[in-house]
Amino acid sequence: MSTDWIAEYRRLAQGHRHESAAPHAWETYGEPAAPPLSEGEVREAEAELGVSFPEGYREYLLRVSAGDAFNRLRRGPEGWGWYGDRETNYALLAEPFPHPDSYADYDDELGDREPPREDAAAWAVWDAECGVLQERKTAGAVSIREGGCGFHTLLVVTGPHRGEMWFDSRATCDLILPMRFRGRPATFADWVAHPDVDMVAY
């Protein structure tokens, strides 16, 4: 049975949150740090979101802050989520984060079979299939900080790369890159403790 790509893309697109009263995430970074969360609040958030937060991030939420120079975890009108974050796809949060190598061939093949724009119906289906792939590239990851100009720092919360930090640079080079610190995958604790270190592995 063939996939209805337009319907699937519309379904996945609904996984993003756009609270009407919420600012963009980056507009909150200069505000005072949010207070830490209680153990009960963190457990409630994990249960509702269907994930188990990586240890370093969980400890930060409990002992330091629910968010300061990065997106704040809070209970809002739509439930637990990251305040002002319009990038995280909550419909895909519990799915494993895919390594870019796992979809590289499909990505190339999809680009090679772009139909002519004159065939509006075929192009709309192809464009929707591309949209589904783009959504799935960040499954299992939280956009923990908005960098402006379409750049985002990701915290992986599900799958083999859980606990790692990645950088979404698709706005310019169409790549999602692993962040490394001292020769190993960077964790949330590394990233918070060394904010001025260039951790992106180009």
JSON list of C-alpha atoms in Angstrom, two decimals:
[
{"chain": "A", "resi": 1, "resn": "MET", "atom": "CA", "xyz": [0.00, 0.00, 0.00]},
{"chain": "A", "resi": 2, "resn": "SER", "atom": "CA", "xyz": [1.43, 3.38, -0.99]},
{"chain": "A", "resi": 3, "resn": "THR", "atom": "CA", "xyz": [1.88, 6.15, 1.57]},
{"chain": "A", "resi": 4, "resn": "ASP", "atom": "CA", "xyz": [-0.32, 9.22, 1.41]},
{"chain": "A", "resi": 5, "resn": "TRP", "atom": "CA", "xyz": [2.59, 11.62, 1.89]},
{"chain": "A", "resi": 6, "resn": "ILE", "atom": "CA", "xyz": [0.47, 14.75, 2.01]},
{"chain": "A", "resi": 7, "resn": "ALA", "atom": "CA", "xyz": [-1.70, 13.34, 4.81]},
{"chain": "A", "resi": 8, "resn": "GLU", "atom": "CA", "xyz": [1.35, 12.02, 6.68]},
{"chain": "A", "resi": 9, "resn": "TYR", "atom": "CA", "xyz": [3.14, 15.36, 6.48]},
{"chain": "A", "resi": 10, "resn": "ARG", "atom": "CA", "xyz": [0.06, 17.19, 7.75]},
{"chain": "A", "resi": 11, "resn": "ARG", "atom": "CA", "xyz": [-0.19, 14.71, 10.63]},
{"chain": "A", "resi": 12, "resn": "LEU", "atom": "CA", "xyz": [3.44, 15.14, 11.65]},
{"chain": "A", "resi": 13, "resn": "ALA", "atom": "CA", "xyz": [3.32, 18.92, 11.29]},
{"chain": "A", "resi": 14, "resn": "GLN", "atom": "CA", "xyz": [0.71, 18.96, 14.03]},
{"chain": "A", "resi": 15, "resn": "GLY", "atom": "CA", "xyz": [3.40, 17.73, 16.44]},
{"chain": "A", "resi": 16, "resn": "HIS", "atom": "CA", "xyz": [4.82, 21.25, 16.71]},
{"chain": "A", "resi": 17, "resn": "ARG", "atom": "CA", "xyz": [3.47, 23.68, 19.28]},
{"chain": "A", "resi": 18, "resn": "HIS", "atom": "CA", "xyz": [2.75, 27.33, 18.64]},
{"chain": "A", "resi": 19, "resn": "GLU", "atom": "CA", "xyz": [1.31, 28.86, 21.80]},
{"chain": "A", "resi": 20, "resn": "SER", "atom": "CA", "xyz": [-0.23, 32.15, 20.74]},
{"chain": "A", "resi": 21, "resn": "ALA", "atom": "CA", "xyz": [0.95, 34.00, 23.85]},
{"chain": "A", "resi": 22, "resn": "ALA", "atom": "CA", "xyz": [4.44, 32.49, 23.93]},
{"chain": "A", "resi": 23, "resn": "PRO", "atom": "CA", "xyz": [7.46, 34.39, 22.61]},
{"chain": "A", "resi": 24, "resn": "HIS", "atom": "CA", "xyz": [10.04, 32.76, 20.41]},
{"chain": "A", "resi": 25, "resn": "ALA", "atom": "CA", "xyz": [12.39, 30.72, 22.58]},
{"chain": "A", "resi": 26, "resn": "TRP", "atom": "CA", "xyz": [15.40, 32.98, 21.99]},
{"chain": "A", "resi": 27, "resn": "GLU", "atom": "CA", "xyz": [13.46, 35.95, 23.38]},
{"chain": "A", "resi": 28, "resn": "THR", "atom": "CA", "xyz": [13.43, 34.30, 26.82]},
{"chain": "A", "resi": 29, "resn": "TYR", "atom": "CA", "xyz": [17.17, 33.72, 27.17]},
{"chain": "A", "resi": 30, "resn": "GLY", "atom": "CA", "xyz": [17.87, 37.08, 28.80]},
{"chain": "A", "resi": 31, "resn": "GLU", "atom": "CA", "xyz": [15.21, 36.58, 31.46]},
{"chain": "A", "resi": 32, "resn": "PRO", "atom": "CA", "xyz": [16.08, 35.43, 35.02]},
{"chain": "A", "resi": 33, "resn": "ALA", "atom": "CA", "xyz": [16.66, 31.70, 35.31]},
{"chain": "A", "resi": 34, "resn": "ALA", "atom": "CA", "xyz": [13.58, 29.63, 35.96]},
{"chain": "A", "resi": 35, "resn": "PRO", "atom": "CA", "xyz": [13.62, 27.87, 39.36]},
{"chain": "A", "resi": 36, "resn": "PRO", "atom": "CA", "xyz": [14.38, 24.14, 39.51]},
{"chain": "A", "resi": 37, "resn": "LEU", "atom": "CA", "xyz": [11.58, 21.62, 39.19]},
{"chain": "A", "resi": 38, "resn": "SER", "atom": "CA", "xyz": [10.58, 19.12, 41.85]},
{"chain": "A", "resi": 39, "resn": "GLU", "atom": "CA", "xyz": [11.10, 15.39, 41.42]},
{"chain": "A", "resi": 40, "resn": "GLY", "atom": "CA", "xyz": [7.34, 15.02, 41.03]},
{"chain": "A", "resi": 41, "resn": "GLU", "atom": "CA", "xyz": [7.21, 17.62, 38.28]},
{"chain": "A", "resi": 42, "resn": "VAL", "atom": "CA", "xyz": [10.08, 16.04, 36.37]},
{"chain": "A", "resi": 43, "resn": "ARG", "atom": "CA", "xyz": [8.48, 12.60, 36.61]},
{"chain": "A", "resi": 44, "resn": "GLU", "atom": "CA", "xyz": [5.16, 14.02, 35.47]},
{"chain": "A", "resi": 45, "resn": "ALA", "atom": "CA", "xyz": [6.82, 15.70, 32.49]},
{"chain": "A", "resi": 46, "resn": "GLU", "atom": "CA", "xyz": [8.65, 12.52, 31.52]},
{"chain": "A", "resi": 47, "resn": "ALA", "atom": "CA", "xyz": [5.49, 10.44, 31.75]},
{"chain": "A", "resi": 48, "resn": "GLU", "atom": "CA", "xyz": [3.46, 12.91, 29.70]},
{"chain": "A", "resi": 49, "resn": "LEU", "atom": "CA", "xyz": [6.14, 13.35, 27.04]},
{"chain": "A", "resi": 50, "resn": "GLY", "atom": "CA", "xyz": [6.87, 9.62, 26.88]},
{"chain": "A", "resi": 51, "resn": "VAL", "atom": "CA", "xyz": [10.62, 9.95, 27.44]},
{"chain": "A", "resi": 52, "resn": "SER", "atom": "CA", "xyz": [13.20, 9.59, 30.20]},
{"chain": "A", "resi": 53, "resn": "PHE", "atom": "CA", "xyz": [15.42, 12.66, 30.37]},
{"chain": "A", "resi": 54, "resn": "PRO", "atom": "CA", "xyz": [19.19, 12.05, 30.13]},
{"chain": "A", "resi": 55, "resn": "GLU", "atom": "CA", "xyz": [20.79, 12.09, 33.56]},
{"chain": "A", "resi": 56, "resn": "GLY", "atom": "CA", "xyz": [22.76, 15.34, 33.17]},
{"chain": "A", "resi": 57, "resn": "TYR", "atom": "CA", "xyz": [19.72, 17.24, 31.96]},
{"chain": "A", "resi": 58, "resn": "ARG", "atom": "CA", "xyz": [17.52, 15.71, 34.65]},
{"chain": "A", "resi": 59, "resn": "GLU", "atom": "CA", "xyz": [19.96, 16.72, 37.39]},
{"chain": "A", "resi": 60, "resn": "TYR", "atom": "CA", "xyz": [20.08, 20.25, 36.03]},
{"chain": "A", "resi": 61, "resn": "LEU", "atom": "CA", "xyz": [16.29, 20.50, 36.08]},
{"chain": "A", "resi": 62, "resn": "LEU", "atom": "CA", "xyz": [16.20, 19.32, 39.70]},
{"chain": "A", "resi": 63, "resn": "ARG", "atom": "CA", "xyz": [19.19, 21.14, 41.17]},
{"chain": "A", "resi": 64, "resn": "VAL", "atom": "CA", "xyz": [19.87, 24.24, 39.06]},
{"chain": "A", "resi": 65, "resn": "SER", "atom": "CA", "xyz": [17.07, 25.50, 36.82]},
{"chain": "A", "resi": 66, "resn": "ALA", "atom": "CA", "xyz": [14.24, 24.48, 34.51]},
{"chain": "A", "resi": 67, "resn": "GLY", "atom": "CA", "xyz": [15.96, 26.67, 31.90]},
{"chain": "A", "resi": 68, "resn": "ASP", "atom": "CA", "xyz": [17.96, 29.86, 31.64]},
{"chain": "A", "resi": 69, "resn": "ALA", "atom": "CA", "xyz": [20.04, 30.44, 28.50]},
{"chain": "A", "resi": 70, "resn": "PHE", "atom": "CA", "xyz": [18.22, 27.58, 26.85]},
{"chain": "A", "resi": 71, "resn": "ASN", "atom": "CA", "xyz": [14.60, 26.51, 26.41]},
{"chain": "A", "resi": 72, "resn": "ARG", "atom": "CA", "xyz": [12.60, 26.24, 29.63]},
{"chain": "A", "resi": 73, "resn": "LEU", "atom": "CA", "xyz": [10.70, 23.12, 30.52]},
{"chain": "A", "resi": 74, "resn": "ARG", "atom": "CA", "xyz": [7.32, 23.98, 31.99]},
{"chain": "A", "resi": 75, "resn": "ARG", "atom": "CA", "xyz": [3.68, 22.97, 32.12]},
{"chain": "A", "resi": 76, "resn": "GLY", "atom": "CA", "xyz": [1.77, 25.19, 29.68]},
{"chain": "A", "resi": 77, "resn": "PRO", "atom": "CA", "xyz": [-1.66, 25.25, 28.07]},
{"chain": "A", "resi": 78, "resn": "GLU", "atom": "CA", "xyz": [-0.80, 22.19, 25.96]},
{"chain": "A", "resi": 79, "resn": "GLY", "atom": "CA", "xyz": [0.85, 20.31, 28.80]},
{"chain": "A", "resi": 80, "resn": "TRP", "atom": "CA", "xyz": [4.52, 19.83, 29.57]},
{"chain": "A", "resi": 81, "resn": "GLY", "atom": "CA", "xyz": [6.91, 21.22, 26.98]},
{"chain": "A", "resi": 82, "resn": "TRP", "atom": "CA", "xyz": [9.63, 23.76, 26.26]},
{"chain": "A", "resi": 83, "resn": "TYR", "atom": "CA", "xyz": [8.41, 27.34, 26.47]},
{"chain": "A", "resi": 84, "resn": "GLY", "atom": "CA", "xyz": [8.55, 29.23, 23.20]},
{"chain": "A", "resi": 85, "resn": "ASP", "atom": "CA", "xyz": [9.99, 26.25, 21.33]},
{"chain": "A", "resi": 86, "resn": "ARG", "atom": "CA", "xyz": [8.43, 25.88, 17.89]},
{"chain": "A", "resi": 87, "resn": "GLU", "atom": "CA", "xyz": [10.91, 23.32, 16.54]},
{"chain": "A", "resi": 88, "resn": "THR", "atom": "CA", "xyz": [10.56, 20.20, 18.69]},
{"chain": "A", "resi": 89, "resn": "ASN", "atom": "CA", "xyz": [8.11, 17.72, 17.19]},
{"chain": "A", "resi": 90, "resn": "TYR", "atom": "CA", "xyz": [6.24, 16.24, 20.15]},
{"chain": "A", "resi": 91, "resn": "ALA", "atom": "CA", "xyz": [4.62, 13.60, 17.93]},
{"chain": "A", "resi": 92, "resn": "LEU", "atom": "CA", "xyz": [8.08, 12.14, 17.30]},
{"chain": "A", "resi": 93, "resn": "LEU", "atom": "CA", "xyz": [9.73, 12.79, 20.65]},
{"chain": "A", "resi": 94, "resn": "ALA", "atom": "CA", "xyz": [9.48, 9.18, 21.87]},
{"chain": "A", "resi": 95, "resn": "GLU", "atom": "CA", "xyz": [10.90, 7.74, 18.63]},
{"chain": "A", "resi": 96, "resn": "PRO", "atom": "CA", "xyz": [14.65, 6.97, 18.43]},
{"chain": "A", "resi": 97, "resn": "PHE", "atom": "CA", "xyz": [16.84, 9.75, 17.08]},
{"chain": "A", "resi": 98, "resn": "PRO", "atom": "CA", "xyz": [18.24, 8.59, 13.71]},
{"chain": "A", "resi": 99, "resn": "HIS", "atom": "CA", "xyz": [21.92, 8.95, 12.87]},
{"chain": "A", "resi": 100, "resn": "PRO", "atom": "CA", "xyz": [22.23, 10.90, 9.58]},
{"chain": "A", "resi": 101, "resn": "ASP", "atom": "CA", "xyz": [23.92, 7.91, 7.94]},
{"chain": "A", "resi": 102, "resn": "SER", "atom": "CA", "xyz": [20.70, 5.94, 8.32]},
{"chain": "A", "resi": 103, "resn": "TYR", "atom": "CA", "xyz": [18.79, 8.15, 5.87]},
{"chain": "A", "resi": 104, "resn": "ALA", "atom": "CA", "xyz": [21.57, 9.56, 3.67]},
{"chain": "A", "resi": 105, "resn": "ASP", "atom": "CA", "xyz": [20.86, 7.28, 0.69]},
{"chain": "A", "resi": 106, "resn": "TYR", "atom": "CA", "xyz": [17.11, 7.89, 0.87]},
{"chain": "A", "resi": 107, "resn": "ASP", "atom": "CA", "xyz": [17.73, 11.63, 1.10]},
{"chain": "A", "resi": 108, "resn": "ASP", "atom": "CA", "xyz": [19.88, 11.55, -2.04]},
{"chain": "A", "resi": 109, "resn": "GLU", "atom": "CA", "xyz": [17.43, 9.34, -3.91]},
{"chain": "A", "resi": 110, "resn": "LEU", "atom": "CA", "xyz": [14.54, 11.61, -2.98]},
{"chain": "A", "resi": 111, "resn": "GLY", "atom": "CA", "xyz": [16.40, 14.63, -4.31]},
{"chain": "A", "resi": 112, "resn": "ASP", "atom": "CA", "xyz": [17.20, 12.83, -7.56]},
{"chain": "A", "resi": 113, "resn": "ARG", "atom": "CA", "xyz": [13.55, 12.09, -8.31]},
{"chain": "A", "resi": 114, "resn": "GLU", "atom": "CA", "xyz": [12.14, 15.59, -7.92]},
{"chain": "A", "resi": 115, "resn": "PRO", "atom": "CA", "xyz": [9.39, 15.89, -10.54]},
{"chain": "A", "resi": 116, "resn": "PRO", "atom": "CA", "xyz": [9.08, 18.95, -12.77]},
{"chain": "A", "resi": 117, "resn": "ARG", "atom": "CA", "xyz": [7.24, 21.86, -11.20]},
{"chain": "A", "resi": 118, "resn": "GLU", "atom": "CA", "xyz": [4.87, 21.87, -14.13]},
{"chain": "A", "resi": 119, "resn": "ASP", "atom": "CA", "xyz": [3.43, 18.62, -12.76]},
{"chain": "A", "resi": 120, "resn": "ALA", "atom": "CA", "xyz": [1.89, 20.33, -9.75]},
{"chain": "A", "resi": 121, "resn": "ALA", "atom": "CA", "xyz": [0.20, 17.25, -8.31]},
{"chain": "A", "resi": 122, "resn": "ALA", "atom": "CA", "xyz": [3.31, 15.05, -8.46]},
{"chain": "A", "resi": 123, "resn": "TRP", "atom": "CA", "xyz": [5.49, 17.84, -7.10]},
{"chain": "A", "resi": 124, "resn": "ALA", "atom": "CA", "xyz": [3.13, 18.40, -4.13]},
{"chain": "A", "resi": 125, "resn": "VAL", "atom": "CA", "xyz": [3.35, 14.69, -3.22]},
{"chain": "A", "resi": 126, "resn": "TRP", "atom": "CA", "xyz": [7.15, 14.71, -3.56]},
{"chain": "A", "resi": 127, "resn": "ASP", "atom": "CA", "xyz": [7.42, 17.89, -1.48]},
{"chain": "A", "resi": 128, "resn": "ALA", "atom": "CA", "xyz": [5.30, 16.33, 1.26]},
{"chain": "A", "resi": 129, "resn": "GLU", "atom": "CA", "xyz": [7.52, 13.22, 1.27]},
{"chain": "A", "resi": 130, "resn": "CYS", "atom": "CA", "xyz": [10.52, 15.53, 1.67]},
{"chain": "A", "resi": 131, "resn": "GLY", "atom": "CA", "xyz": [8.73, 17.25, 4.54]},
{"chain": "A", "resi": 132, "resn": "VAL", "atom": "CA", "xyz": [8.12, 13.94, 6.30]},
{"chain": "A", "resi": 133, "resn": "LEU", "atom": "CA", "xyz": [11.81, 13.06, 6.04]},
{"chain": "A", "resi": 134, "resn": "GLN", "atom": "CA", "xyz": [12.83, 16.46, 7.40]},
{"chain": "A", "resi": 135, "resn": "GLU", "atom": "CA", "xyz": [10.51, 16.03, 10.38]},
{"chain": "A", "resi": 136, "resn": "ARG", "atom": "CA", "xyz": [11.86, 12.55, 11.09]},
{"chain": "A", "resi": 137, "resn": "LYS", "atom": "CA", "xyz": [15.48, 13.70, 11.01]},
{"chain": "A", "resi": 138, "resn": "THR", "atom": "CA", "xyz": [15.04, 15.20, 14.49]},
{"chain": "A", "resi": 139, "resn": "ALA", "atom": "CA", "xyz": [12.79, 12.50, 15.97]},
{"chain": "A", "resi": 140, "resn": "GLY", "atom": "CA", "xyz": [13.75, 11.77, 19.57]},
{"chain": "A", "resi": 141, "resn": "ALA", "atom": "CA", "xyz": [15.45, 15.14, 20.03]},
{"chain": "A", "resi": 142, "resn": "VAL", "atom": "CA", "xyz": [14.54, 18.37, 21.79]},
{"chain": "A", "resi": 143, "resn": "SER", "atom": "CA", "xyz": [15.47, 21.73, 20.31]},
{"chain": "A", "resi": 144, "resn": "ILE", "atom": "CA", "xyz": [17.12, 22.86, 23.53]},
{"chain": "A", "resi": 145, "resn": "ARG", "atom": "CA", "xyz": [18.38, 26.19, 22.22]},
{"chain": "A", "resi": 146, "resn": "GLU", "atom": "CA", "xyz": [17.53, 28.35, 19.22]},
{"chain": "A", "resi": 147, "resn": "GLY", "atom": "CA", "xyz": [20.57, 29.89, 17.61]},
{"chain": "A", "resi": 148, "resn": "GLY", "atom": "CA", "xyz": [18.84, 32.21, 15.18]},
{"chain": "A", "resi": 149, "resn": "CYS", "atom": "CA", "xyz": [18.82, 32.06, 11.37]},
{"chain": "A", "resi": 150, "resn": "GLY", "atom": "CA", "xyz": [17.37, 28.55, 11.48]},
{"chain": "A", "resi": 151, "resn": "PHE", "atom": "CA", "xyz": [20.12, 26.99, 13.64]},
{"chain": "A", "resi": 152, "resn": "HIS", "atom": "CA", "xyz": [19.23, 24.83, 16.66]},
{"chain": "A", "resi": 153, "resn": "THR", "atom": "CA", "xyz": [21.10, 22.91, 19.33]},
{"chain": "A", "resi": 154, "resn": "LEU", "atom": "CA", "xyz": [19.54, 19.51, 19.93]},
{"chain": "A", "resi": 155, "resn": "LEU", "atom": "CA", "xyz": [19.46, 17.31, 23.03]},
{"chain": "A", "resi": 156, "resn": "VAL", "atom": "CA", "xyz": [18.77, 13.69, 22.12]},
{"chain": "A", "resi": 157, "resn": "VAL", "atom": "CA", "xyz": [16.36, 12.07, 24.57]},
{"chain": "A", "resi": 158, "resn": "THR", "atom": "CA", "xyz": [15.56, 8.75, 22.86]},
{"chain": "A", "resi": 159, "resn": "GLY", "atom": "CA", "xyz": [17.49, 5.98, 21.12]},
{"chain": "A", "resi": 160, "resn": "PRO", "atom": "CA", "xyz": [21.16, 4.93, 20.91]},
{"chain": "A", "resi": 161, "resn": "HIS", "atom": "CA", "xyz": [22.36, 8.55, 20.95]},
{"chain": "A", "resi": 162, "resn": "ARG", "atom": "CA", "xyz": [20.35, 9.49, 24.04]},
{"chain": "A", "resi": 163, "resn": "GLY", "atom": "CA", "xyz": [22.14, 12.11, 26.11]},
{"chain": "A", "resi": 164, "resn": "GLU", "atom": "CA", "xyz": [24.21, 13.46, 23.21]},
{"chain": "A", "resi": 165, "resn": "MET", "atom": "CA", "xyz": [24.16, 17.02, 21.87]},
{"chain": "A", "resi": 166, "resn": "TRP", "atom": "CA", "xyz": [23.78, 17.61, 18.13]},
{"chain": "A", "resi": 167, "resn": "PHE", "atom": "CA", "xyz": [23.69, 20.77, 16.03]},
{"chain": "A", "resi": 168, "resn": "ASP", "atom": "CA", "xyz": [20.99, 21.33, 13.41]},
{"chain": "A", "resi": 169, "resn": "SER", "atom": "CA", "xyz": [22.65, 23.36, 10.67]},
{"chain": "A", "resi": 170, "resn": "ARG", "atom": "CA", "xyz": [20.24, 22.45, 7.88]},
{"chain": "A", "resi": 171, "resn": "ALA", "atom": "CA", "xyz": [19.57, 26.15, 7.32]},
{"chain": "A", "resi": 172, "resn": "THR", "atom": "CA", "xyz": [22.88, 26.48, 5.48]},
{"chain": "A", "resi": 173, "resn": "CYS", "atom": "CA", "xyz": [24.49, 23.10, 4.79]},
{"chain": "A", "resi": 174, "resn": "ASP", "atom": "CA", "xyz": [21.56, 20.69, 5.14]},
{"chain": "A", "resi": 175, "resn": "LEU", "atom": "CA", "xyz": [23.41, 18.76, 7.86]},
{"chain": "A", "resi": 176, "resn": "ILE", "atom": "CA", "xyz": [22.70, 17.70, 11.42]},
{"chain": "A", "resi": 177, "resn": "LEU", "atom": "CA", "xyz": [26.09, 17.37, 13.11]},
{"chain": "A", "resi": 178, "resn": "PRO", "atom": "CA", "xyz": [27.26, 15.63, 16.29]},
{"chain": "A", "resi": 179, "resn": "MET", "atom": "CA", "xyz": [28.81, 17.84, 18.93]},
{"chain": "A", "resi": 180, "resn": "ARG", "atom": "CA", "xyz": [31.99, 16.54, 20.50]},
{"chain": "A", "resi": 181, "resn": "PHE", "atom": "CA", "xyz": [33.99, 17.46, 23.59]},
{"chain": "A", "resi": 182, "resn": "ARG", "atom": "CA", "xyz": [37.52, 16.23, 24.23]},
{"chain": "A", "resi": 183, "resn": "GLY", "atom": "CA", "xyz": [37.21, 13.57, 21.57]},
{"chain": "A", "resi": 184, "resn": "ARG", "atom": "CA", "xyz": [33.88, 12.09, 22.65]},
{"chain": "A", "resi": 185, "resn": "PRO", "atom": "CA", "xyz": [30.18, 12.86, 22.13]},
{"chain": "A", "resi": 186, "resn": "ALA", "atom": "CA", "xyz": [29.26, 16.01, 24.04]},
{"chain": "A", "resi": 187, "resn": "THR", "atom": "CA", "xyz": [26.67, 15.67, 26.79]},
{"chain": "A", "resi": 188, "resn": "PHE", "atom": "CA", "xyz": [24.30, 18.27, 28.17]},
{"chain": "A", "resi": 189, "resn": "ALA", "atom": "CA", "xyz": [26.62, 18.74, 31.16]},
{"chain": "A", "resi": 190, "resn": "ASP", "atom": "CA", "xyz": [29.57, 19.40, 28.80]},
{"chain": "A", "resi": 191, "resn": "TRP", "atom": "CA", "xyz": [27.56, 21.90, 26.81]},
{"chain": "A", "resi": 192, "resn": "VAL", "atom": "CA", "xyz": [26.32, 23.82, 29.86]},
{"chain": "A", "resi": 193, "resn": "ALA", "atom": "CA", "xyz": [29.73, 23.88, 31.56]},
{"chain": "A", "resi": 194, "resn": "HIS", "atom": "CA", "xyz": [31.61, 25.00, 28.45]},
{"chain": "A", "resi": 195, "resn": "PRO", "atom": "CA", "xyz": [29.24, 27.28, 26.48]},
{"chain": "A", "resi": 196, "resn": "ASP", "atom": "CA", "xyz": [32.07, 29.06, 24.66]},
{"chain": "A", "resi": 197, "resn": "VAL", "atom": "CA", "xyz": [33.72, 25.89, 23.36]},
{"chain": "A", "resi": 198, "resn": "ASP", "atom": "CA", "xyz": [33.13, 25.11, 19.68]},
{"chain": "A", "resi": 199, "resn": "MET", "atom": "CA", "xyz": [31.83, 21.55, 19.98]},
{"chain": "A", "resi": 200, "resn": "VAL", "atom": "CA", "xyz": [30.44, 21.01, 16.50]},
{"chain": "A", "resi": 201, "resn": "ALA", "atom": "CA", "xyz": [32.20, 18.30, 14.51]},
{"chain": "A", "resi": 202, "resn": "TYR", "atom": "CA", "xyz": [32.42, 19.56, 10.92]}
]
